[in-house]
């Protein structure tokens, strides 16, 4: 069930009315309803996915209690067993075929690929579970004894398939308390839903109709069309993913639950470091807390610290899937991080002029866009082919390339969105400070028109 | 809570007003001629589908039509009016009609035959122009942009599809569509290269398309081509891969059954393509076996296709080619009493 579908609208209206008006306003009944709604939401894709979800929930629930009941080496033993289970399942579904392919190509074998259906959102809910058991081991939280409440923490439908990746320390206390309707919170939720739908339906899906064929048949396009398609993809993936997060956070607000923020205008960053503080925040902070800090964090010398950052970028790349192109994407970001860390920040420039700041923003956006080419391409050959096509043909006269209708559309939609995001950026998502009343009406109208004229598209991050 | 619902309701109403206004304006303009009162109207905008319009015209006709020409846009130069004059010597009881569709498939032709049958139209004479590159595409389905009585989709989906296509910002004609809505001058009005006649549903290309002297010379030379050259045996040529699928074989058999049952006189014509590709021998033999003596093959290497300038683009050709094909039909009619 997609957030941008009619089924979801009906599902959510029924849930909202039942949640606030029909069921008794008690913690258990509220949680039970949310739990069943989440199961229905997930099972709507494929009922078989529920088996995997409950397996992971049950493993983490059981080991969470076991870890808390023991201490020292025994607790560590239970933690390791639990992590092996979680990561084993994740590796099997996401990387088994990748390793078989690599094995076949290196040893020139013809091993059959596994016929696997990857459960949607497995990377997200596995990470929920892992953070939960590690937090118990670190004595940050006590285990949740109520199975339904724990299951709801992992399977809570707004964040089940594409995050934000929540922490037990943040979400479980909210689940364990009575949810009360708050007008301002609900209003904020509606605004976020509208803005999220605008980003997904109006911007991302429209740009996708032009960007997808360009990436698939890059041979047939001019250098400038390809550059525009790469920029278009940068906007598309941001609107697609942050649109999803906004809708998830908005829906959750309507149900009286606050979720972690996932994006803070990443394309206006002035460095890669800042970009990663603003892009997919919940995953970045997850890696920081559960990979980077355990490896030594900032306390180590420069070499070891950069080694740890390299490890985090590579794991982050692999988290998206077993593809060389993801690793290259992660590596480009690491290289930029490395250059910034070793060279640029050594130069003490106290104040940048406005123009310098804009140039920095454009530069960072360009680097991120180049990295997205690898992320978007089906394989290594296509990504190199795409870049070659740009470099070999960039001497062509760009005069007429904007006469090509798809290029116009990518440009108009991208510029429109950048302008809107720039307006919102000034207020750091405090949508009350923006003239949202008028913008909201414009957004809703645009959403209606695009919904009426386009088929609903899945979210890019569902594949991870 | 009540305040929240009130705000949501007011916001929804305000937001829906522009959508409603556009829907009303769209219904007034009816750019796809979807309302039955507009069925007989000629094509006004270039995005209007040929097959869609032709079905609408049949629905509003007086059911006299009894001779049909099927095919893709290539068939448009095989004029219904010429059929009447050349093949049937202006016989007053015969009413030919050009029932083509862009990129027509064999499944589309079959669905149209079924539709004509269900509408109790007499199938006296049928000319089916098949394209090696278009008619057989595996699934044997009609186009989904065809009229709902042909494509089989529900009328509501059909009307909705038109509306959603009209307001689709990614549509090629979106800017023009906005101008149409605003009642401004637009490039989507009037089919820029040709015009239709309403009686036979024939389409005429603009003569301005003949650009240079060489082209004119070629056109005059073709007048001297002997019809027998066109009807010669299948010579050496490039061939398409085998393409008639099991589904399409079944459709062809059903077409034969239907035409036999309706006592229809018919002929299949394999149209020429600029790249001179022919239907695969296996497929050709299958057609020949199923419809013995009913096939004229004008594709491949022949005196028509070697004159590149007779082609408007890689697919379409000037009507003079079809005039020659029509001559060959006439000869076949005489010699073998096919029709």
PDB file of N, CA and C in Angstrom, chain A residues 16-17 20-21 181 183-184 186-187 190 205-207 209-210 254 405 408-409 413 437 440-441 444-445 448-454, chain B residues 1-5 7-8 11-12 14-20 22-23 160-161 163-172 174-175:
ATOM      1  N   UNK A  16      -7.857   6.627  11.404  1.00  0.00           N
ATOM      2  CA  UNK A  16      -7.905   7.879  12.174  1.00  0.00           C
ATOM      3  C   UNK A  16      -9.213   7.982  12.957  1.00  0.00           C
ATOM      4  N   UNK A  17     -10.307   7.698  12.256  1.00  0.00           N
ATOM      5  CA  UNK A  17     -11.625   7.807  12.922  1.00  0.00           C
ATOM      6  C   UNK A  17     -11.743   6.753  14.024  1.00  0.00           C
ATOM      7  N   UNK A  20      -9.397   7.726  17.132  1.00  0.00           N
ATOM      8  CA  UNK A  20      -9.776   8.835  18.014  1.00  0.00           C
ATOM      9  C   UNK A  20     -11.234   8.800  18.470  1.00  0.00           C
ATOM     10  N   UNK A  21     -12.095   8.092  17.716  1.00  0.00           N
ATOM     11  CA  UNK A  21     -13.527   8.182  18.044  1.00  0.00           C
ATOM     12  C   UNK A  21     -14.186   6.860  18.430  1.00  0.00           C
ATOM     13  N   UNK A 181      -5.163  13.666  21.368  1.00  0.00           N
ATOM     14  CA  UNK A 181      -5.232  14.497  20.157  1.00  0.00           C
ATOM     15  C   UNK A 181      -4.797  15.920  20.488  1.00  0.00           C
ATOM     16  N   UNK A 183      -4.369  19.604  18.614  1.00  0.00           N
ATOM     17  CA  UNK A 183      -4.728  20.329  17.385  1.00  0.00           C
ATOM     18  C   UNK A 183      -3.492  20.802  16.624  1.00  0.00           C
ATOM     19  N   UNK A 184      -2.560  21.427  17.333  1.00  0.00           N
ATOM     20  CA  UNK A 184      -1.366  21.969  16.662  1.00  0.00           C
ATOM     21  C   UNK A 184      -0.505  20.872  16.053  1.00  0.00           C
ATOM     22  N   UNK A 186      -1.628  17.947  15.051  1.00  0.00           N
ATOM     23  CA  UNK A 186      -2.361  17.414  13.902  1.00  0.00           C
ATOM     24  C   UNK A 186      -2.238  18.354  12.705  1.00  0.00           C
ATOM     25  N   UNK A 187      -2.325  19.655  12.975  1.00  0.00           N
ATOM     26  CA  UNK A 187      -2.208  20.653  11.900  1.00  0.00           C
ATOM     27  C   UNK A 187      -0.835  20.542  11.240  1.00  0.00           C
ATOM     28  N   UNK A 190      -0.773  17.481   9.032  1.00  0.00           N
ATOM     29  CA  UNK A 190      -1.439  17.658   7.723  1.00  0.00           C
ATOM     30  C   UNK A 190      -0.523  18.430   6.773  1.00  0.00           C
ATOM     31  N   UNK A 205       7.774  12.145  -9.101  1.00  0.00           N
ATOM     32  CA  UNK A 205       7.195  11.264 -10.125  1.00  0.00           C
ATOM     33  C   UNK A 205       7.214  11.902 -11.509  1.00  0.00           C
ATOM     34  N   UNK A 206       7.037  13.220 -11.569  1.00  0.00           N
ATOM     35  CA  UNK A 206       7.058  13.882 -12.874  1.00  0.00           C
ATOM     36  C   UNK A 206       8.471  13.873 -13.438  1.00  0.00           C
ATOM     37  N   UNK A 207       9.434  14.230 -12.621  1.00  0.00           N
ATOM     38  CA  UNK A 207      10.819  14.230 -13.105  1.00  0.00           C
ATOM     39  C   UNK A 207      11.223  12.806 -13.512  1.00  0.00           C
ATOM     40  N   UNK A 209       9.578  10.513 -14.936  1.00  0.00           N
ATOM     41  CA  UNK A 209       9.118  10.099 -16.274  1.00  0.00           C
ATOM     42  C   UNK A 209      10.108  10.535 -17.351  1.00  0.00           C
ATOM     43  N   UNK A 210      10.912  11.550 -17.066  1.00  0.00           N
ATOM     44  CA  UNK A 210      11.903  11.988 -18.056  1.00  0.00           C
ATOM     45  C   UNK A 210      13.299  11.457 -17.730  1.00  0.00           C
ATOM     46  N   UNK A 254      -0.549  12.859  13.280  1.00  0.00           N
ATOM     47  CA  UNK A 254      -2.013  12.775  13.369  1.00  0.00           C
ATOM     48  C   UNK A 254      -2.454  11.697  14.352  1.00  0.00           C
ATOM     49  N   UNK A 405      11.470  18.922 -25.218  1.00  0.00           N
ATOM     50  CA  UNK A 405      10.448  19.046 -24.187  1.00  0.00           C
ATOM     51  C   UNK A 405      10.805  18.396 -22.832  1.00  0.00           C
ATOM     52  N   UNK A 408      13.038  20.598 -20.842  1.00  0.00           N
ATOM     53  CA  UNK A 408      12.307  21.754 -20.289  1.00  0.00           C
ATOM     54  C   UNK A 408      11.606  21.341 -19.002  1.00  0.00           C
ATOM     55  N   UNK A 409      10.948  20.177 -19.057  1.00  0.00           N
ATOM     56  CA  UNK A 409      10.168  19.739 -17.893  1.00  0.00           C
ATOM     57  C   UNK A 409      11.076  19.511 -16.685  1.00  0.00           C
ATOM     58  N   UNK A 413      10.574  21.853 -13.334  1.00  0.00           N
ATOM     59  CA  UNK A 413      10.191  21.212 -12.076  1.00  0.00           C
ATOM     60  C   UNK A 413      11.309  21.311 -11.045  1.00  0.00           C
ATOM     61  N   UNK A 437      -0.704  28.635   4.048  1.00  0.00           N
ATOM     62  CA  UNK A 437      -2.124  28.604   3.676  1.00  0.00           C
ATOM     63  C   UNK A 437      -2.267  28.652   2.154  1.00  0.00           C
ATOM     64  N   UNK A 440      -0.098  25.865   0.484  1.00  0.00           N
ATOM     65  CA  UNK A 440      -0.789  24.599   0.710  1.00  0.00           C
ATOM     66  C   UNK A 440      -1.881  24.378  -0.316  1.00  0.00           C
ATOM     67  N   UNK A 441      -2.663  25.426  -0.596  1.00  0.00           N
ATOM     68  CA  UNK A 441      -3.742  25.303  -1.596  1.00  0.00           C
ATOM     69  C   UNK A 441      -3.133  25.008  -2.966  1.00  0.00           C
ATOM     70  N   UNK A 444      -1.954  21.381  -2.943  1.00  0.00           N
ATOM     71  CA  UNK A 444      -3.054  20.407  -3.017  1.00  0.00           C
ATOM     72  C   UNK A 444      -3.596  20.350  -4.442  1.00  0.00           C
ATOM     73  N   UNK A 445      -3.718  21.516  -5.080  1.00  0.00           N
ATOM     74  CA  UNK A 445      -4.193  21.536  -6.468  1.00  0.00           C
ATOM     75  C   UNK A 445      -3.244  20.794  -7.385  1.00  0.00           C
ATOM     76  N   UNK A 448      -3.592  17.109  -6.853  1.00  0.00           N
ATOM     77  CA  UNK A 448      -4.804  16.591  -7.513  1.00  0.00           C
ATOM     78  C   UNK A 448      -4.545  16.375  -8.997  1.00  0.00           C
ATOM     79  N   UNK A 449      -3.998  17.394  -9.668  1.00  0.00           N
ATOM     80  CA  UNK A 449      -3.786  17.295 -11.112  1.00  0.00           C
ATOM     81  C   UNK A 449      -2.807  16.184 -11.465  1.00  0.00           C
ATOM     82  N   UNK A 450      -1.753  16.092 -10.683  1.00  0.00           N
ATOM     83  CA  UNK A 450      -0.767  15.059 -10.988  1.00  0.00           C
ATOM     84  C   UNK A 450      -1.307  13.673 -10.648  1.00  0.00           C
ATOM     85  N   UNK A 451      -2.108  13.594  -9.586  1.00  0.00           N
ATOM     86  CA  UNK A 451      -2.712  12.303  -9.234  1.00  0.00           C
ATOM     87  C   UNK A 451      -3.673  11.848 -10.316  1.00  0.00           C
ATOM     88  N   UNK A 452      -4.435  12.819 -10.852  1.00  0.00           N
ATOM     89  CA  UNK A 452      -5.421  12.490 -11.882  1.00  0.00           C
ATOM     90  C   UNK A 452      -4.760  12.069 -13.185  1.00  0.00           C
ATOM     91  N   UNK A 453      -3.560  12.588 -13.430  1.00  0.00           N
ATOM     92  CA  UNK A 453      -2.974  12.347 -14.741  1.00  0.00           C
ATOM     93  C   UNK A 453      -1.838  11.341 -14.750  1.00  0.00           C
ATOM     94  N   UNK A 454      -1.400  10.903 -13.586  1.00  0.00           N
ATOM     95  CA  UNK A 454      -0.286   9.950 -13.575  1.00  0.00           C
ATOM     96  C   UNK A 454      -0.648   8.740 -12.741  1.00  0.00           C
TER      97      UNK A 454
ATOM     98  N   UNK B   1     -11.102  18.989  18.297  1.00  0.00           N
ATOM     99  CA  UNK B   1     -11.219  18.017  17.205  1.00  0.00           C
ATOM    100  C   UNK B   1     -12.127  18.543  16.100  1.00  0.00           C
ATOM    101  N   UNK B   2     -13.251  19.148  16.526  1.00  0.00           N
ATOM    102  CA  UNK B   2     -14.225  19.677  15.563  1.00  0.00           C
ATOM    103  C   UNK B   2     -13.575  20.768  14.709  1.00  0.00           C
ATOM    104  N   UNK B   3     -12.740  21.578  15.372  1.00  0.00           N
ATOM    105  CA  UNK B   3     -12.029  22.658  14.691  1.00  0.00           C
ATOM    106  C   UNK B   3     -11.112  22.074  13.601  1.00  0.00           C
ATOM    107  N   UNK B   4     -10.478  20.946  13.931  1.00  0.00           N
ATOM    108  CA  UNK B   4      -9.582  20.281  12.987  1.00  0.00           C
ATOM    109  C   UNK B   4     -10.349  19.811  11.753  1.00  0.00           C
ATOM    110  N   UNK B   5     -11.482  19.122  12.008  1.00  0.00           N
ATOM    111  CA  UNK B   5     -12.292  18.616  10.884  1.00  0.00           C
ATOM    112  C   UNK B   5     -12.801  19.770  10.023  1.00  0.00           C
ATOM    113  N   UNK B   7     -11.454  22.721   9.565  1.00  0.00           N
ATOM    114  CA  UNK B   7     -10.351  23.275   8.771  1.00  0.00           C
ATOM    115  C   UNK B   7     -10.027  22.375   7.577  1.00  0.00           C
ATOM    116  N   UNK B   8     -10.013  21.076   7.847  1.00  0.00           N
ATOM    117  CA  UNK B   8      -9.705  20.107   6.777  1.00  0.00           C
ATOM    118  C   UNK B   8     -10.773  20.216   5.684  1.00  0.00           C
ATOM    119  N   UNK B  11     -10.425  23.543   3.761  1.00  0.00           N
ATOM    120  CA  UNK B  11      -9.223  23.446   2.925  1.00  0.00           C
ATOM    121  C   UNK B  11      -9.471  22.583   1.705  1.00  0.00           C
ATOM    122  N   UNK B  12     -10.176  21.470   1.913  1.00  0.00           N
ATOM    123  CA  UNK B  12     -10.456  20.554   0.810  1.00  0.00           C
ATOM    124  C   UNK B  12     -11.354  21.224  -0.236  1.00  0.00           C
ATOM    125  N   UNK B  14     -11.803  24.442  -0.806  1.00  0.00           N
ATOM    126  CA  UNK B  14     -11.086  25.512  -1.522  1.00  0.00           C
ATOM    127  C   UNK B  14     -10.142  24.901  -2.566  1.00  0.00           C
ATOM    128  N   UNK B  15      -9.471  23.818  -2.178  1.00  0.00           N
ATOM    129  CA  UNK B  15      -8.493  23.217  -3.081  1.00  0.00           C
ATOM    130  C   UNK B  15      -9.140  22.536  -4.271  1.00  0.00           C
ATOM    131  N   UNK B  16     -10.350  22.056  -4.087  1.00  0.00           N
ATOM    132  CA  UNK B  16     -10.992  21.282  -5.168  1.00  0.00           C
ATOM    133  C   UNK B  16     -11.619  22.194  -6.229  1.00  0.00           C
ATOM    134  N   UNK B  17     -11.864  23.467  -5.867  1.00  0.00           N
ATOM    135  CA  UNK B  17     -12.558  24.373  -6.809  1.00  0.00           C
ATOM    136  C   UNK B  17     -11.836  24.478  -8.168  1.00  0.00           C
ATOM    137  N   UNK B  18     -10.523  24.746  -8.209  1.00  0.00           N
ATOM    138  CA  UNK B  18      -9.858  24.823  -9.519  1.00  0.00           C
ATOM    139  C   UNK B  18      -9.985  23.529 -10.323  1.00  0.00           C
ATOM    140  N   UNK B  19      -9.908  22.386  -9.617  1.00  0.00           N
ATOM    141  CA  UNK B  19     -10.041  21.100 -10.321  1.00  0.00           C
ATOM    142  C   UNK B  19     -11.420  20.998 -10.956  1.00  0.00           C
ATOM    143  N   UNK B  20     -12.443  21.380 -10.185  1.00  0.00           N
ATOM    144  CA  UNK B  20     -13.815  21.313 -10.702  1.00  0.00           C
ATOM    145  C   UNK B  20     -13.997  22.230 -11.908  1.00  0.00           C
ATOM    146  N   UNK B  22     -11.788  23.163 -14.044  1.00  0.00           N
ATOM    147  CA  UNK B  22     -11.120  22.573 -15.220  1.00  0.00           C
ATOM    148  C   UNK B  22     -11.935  21.414 -15.784  1.00  0.00           C
ATOM    149  N   UNK B  23     -12.508  20.609 -14.877  1.00  0.00           N
ATOM    150  CA  UNK B  23     -13.338  19.489 -15.343  1.00  0.00           C
ATOM    151  C   UNK B  23     -14.528  20.032 -16.152  1.00  0.00           C
ATOM    152  N   UNK B 160     -12.020   8.659 -18.382  1.00  0.00           N
ATOM    153  CA  UNK B 160     -11.057   9.151 -17.393  1.00  0.00           C
ATOM    154  C   UNK B 160      -9.652   9.220 -18.002  1.00  0.00           C
ATOM    155  N   UNK B 161      -9.352   8.203 -18.809  1.00  0.00           N
ATOM    156  CA  UNK B 161      -8.035   8.141 -19.458  1.00  0.00           C
ATOM    157  C   UNK B 161      -7.823   9.352 -20.375  1.00  0.00           C
ATOM    158  N   UNK B 163      -9.306  12.261 -20.075  1.00  0.00           N
ATOM    159  CA  UNK B 163      -9.171  13.456 -19.244  1.00  0.00           C
ATOM    160  C   UNK B 163      -7.776  13.517 -18.619  1.00  0.00           C
ATOM    161  N   UNK B 164      -7.326  12.371 -18.091  1.00  0.00           N
ATOM    162  CA  UNK B 164      -6.027  12.389 -17.416  1.00  0.00           C
ATOM    163  C   UNK B 164      -4.901  12.637 -18.422  1.00  0.00           C
ATOM    164  N   UNK B 165      -5.061  12.136 -19.634  1.00  0.00           N
ATOM    165  CA  UNK B 165      -4.051  12.397 -20.661  1.00  0.00           C
ATOM    166  C   UNK B 165      -4.032  13.885 -21.019  1.00  0.00           C
ATOM    167  N   UNK B 166      -5.217  14.474 -21.029  1.00  0.00           N
ATOM    168  CA  UNK B 166      -5.342  15.889 -21.416  1.00  0.00           C
ATOM    169  C   UNK B 166      -4.662  16.804 -20.392  1.00  0.00           C
ATOM    170  N   UNK B 167      -4.793  16.447 -19.118  1.00  0.00           N
ATOM    171  CA  UNK B 167      -4.207  17.339 -18.096  1.00  0.00           C
ATOM    172  C   UNK B 167      -2.831  16.867 -17.630  1.00  0.00           C
ATOM    173  N   UNK B 168      -2.306  15.825 -18.287  1.00  0.00           N
ATOM    174  CA  UNK B 168      -1.019  15.284 -17.868  1.00  0.00           C
ATOM    175  C   UNK B 168       0.118  16.263 -18.190  1.00  0.00           C
ATOM    176  N   UNK B 169       0.799  16.770 -17.170  1.00  0.00           N
ATOM    177  CA  UNK B 169       1.864  17.746 -17.445  1.00  0.00           C
ATOM    178  C   UNK B 169       3.037  17.146 -18.194  1.00  0.00           C
ATOM    179  N   UNK B 170       3.173  15.821 -18.185  1.00  0.00           N
ATOM    180  CA  UNK B 170       4.289  15.214 -18.914  1.00  0.00           C
ATOM    181  C   UNK B 170       3.908  14.899 -20.357  1.00  0.00           C
ATOM    182  N   UNK B 171       2.650  15.194 -20.702  1.00  0.00           N
ATOM    183  CA  UNK B 171       2.206  14.911 -22.072  1.00  0.00           C
ATOM    184  C   UNK B 171       2.905  15.854 -23.054  1.00  0.00           C
ATOM    185  N   UNK B 172       3.150  15.339 -24.231  1.00  0.00           N
ATOM    186  CA  UNK B 172       3.827  16.116 -25.274  1.00  0.00           C
ATOM    187  C   UNK B 172       3.034  17.373 -25.625  1.00  0.00           C
ATOM    188  N   UNK B 174       1.042  19.118 -23.602  1.00  0.00           N
ATOM    189  CA  UNK B 174       0.506  19.780 -22.414  1.00  0.00           C
ATOM    190  C   UNK B 174       0.318  21.292 -22.601  1.00  0.00           C
ATOM    191  N   UNK B 175       1.339  21.935 -23.162  1.00  0.00           N
ATOM    192  CA  UNK B 175       1.236  23.396 -23.351  1.00  0.00           C
ATOM    193  C   UNK B 175       0.058  23.745 -24.251  1.00  0.00           C
TER     194      UNK B 175
END
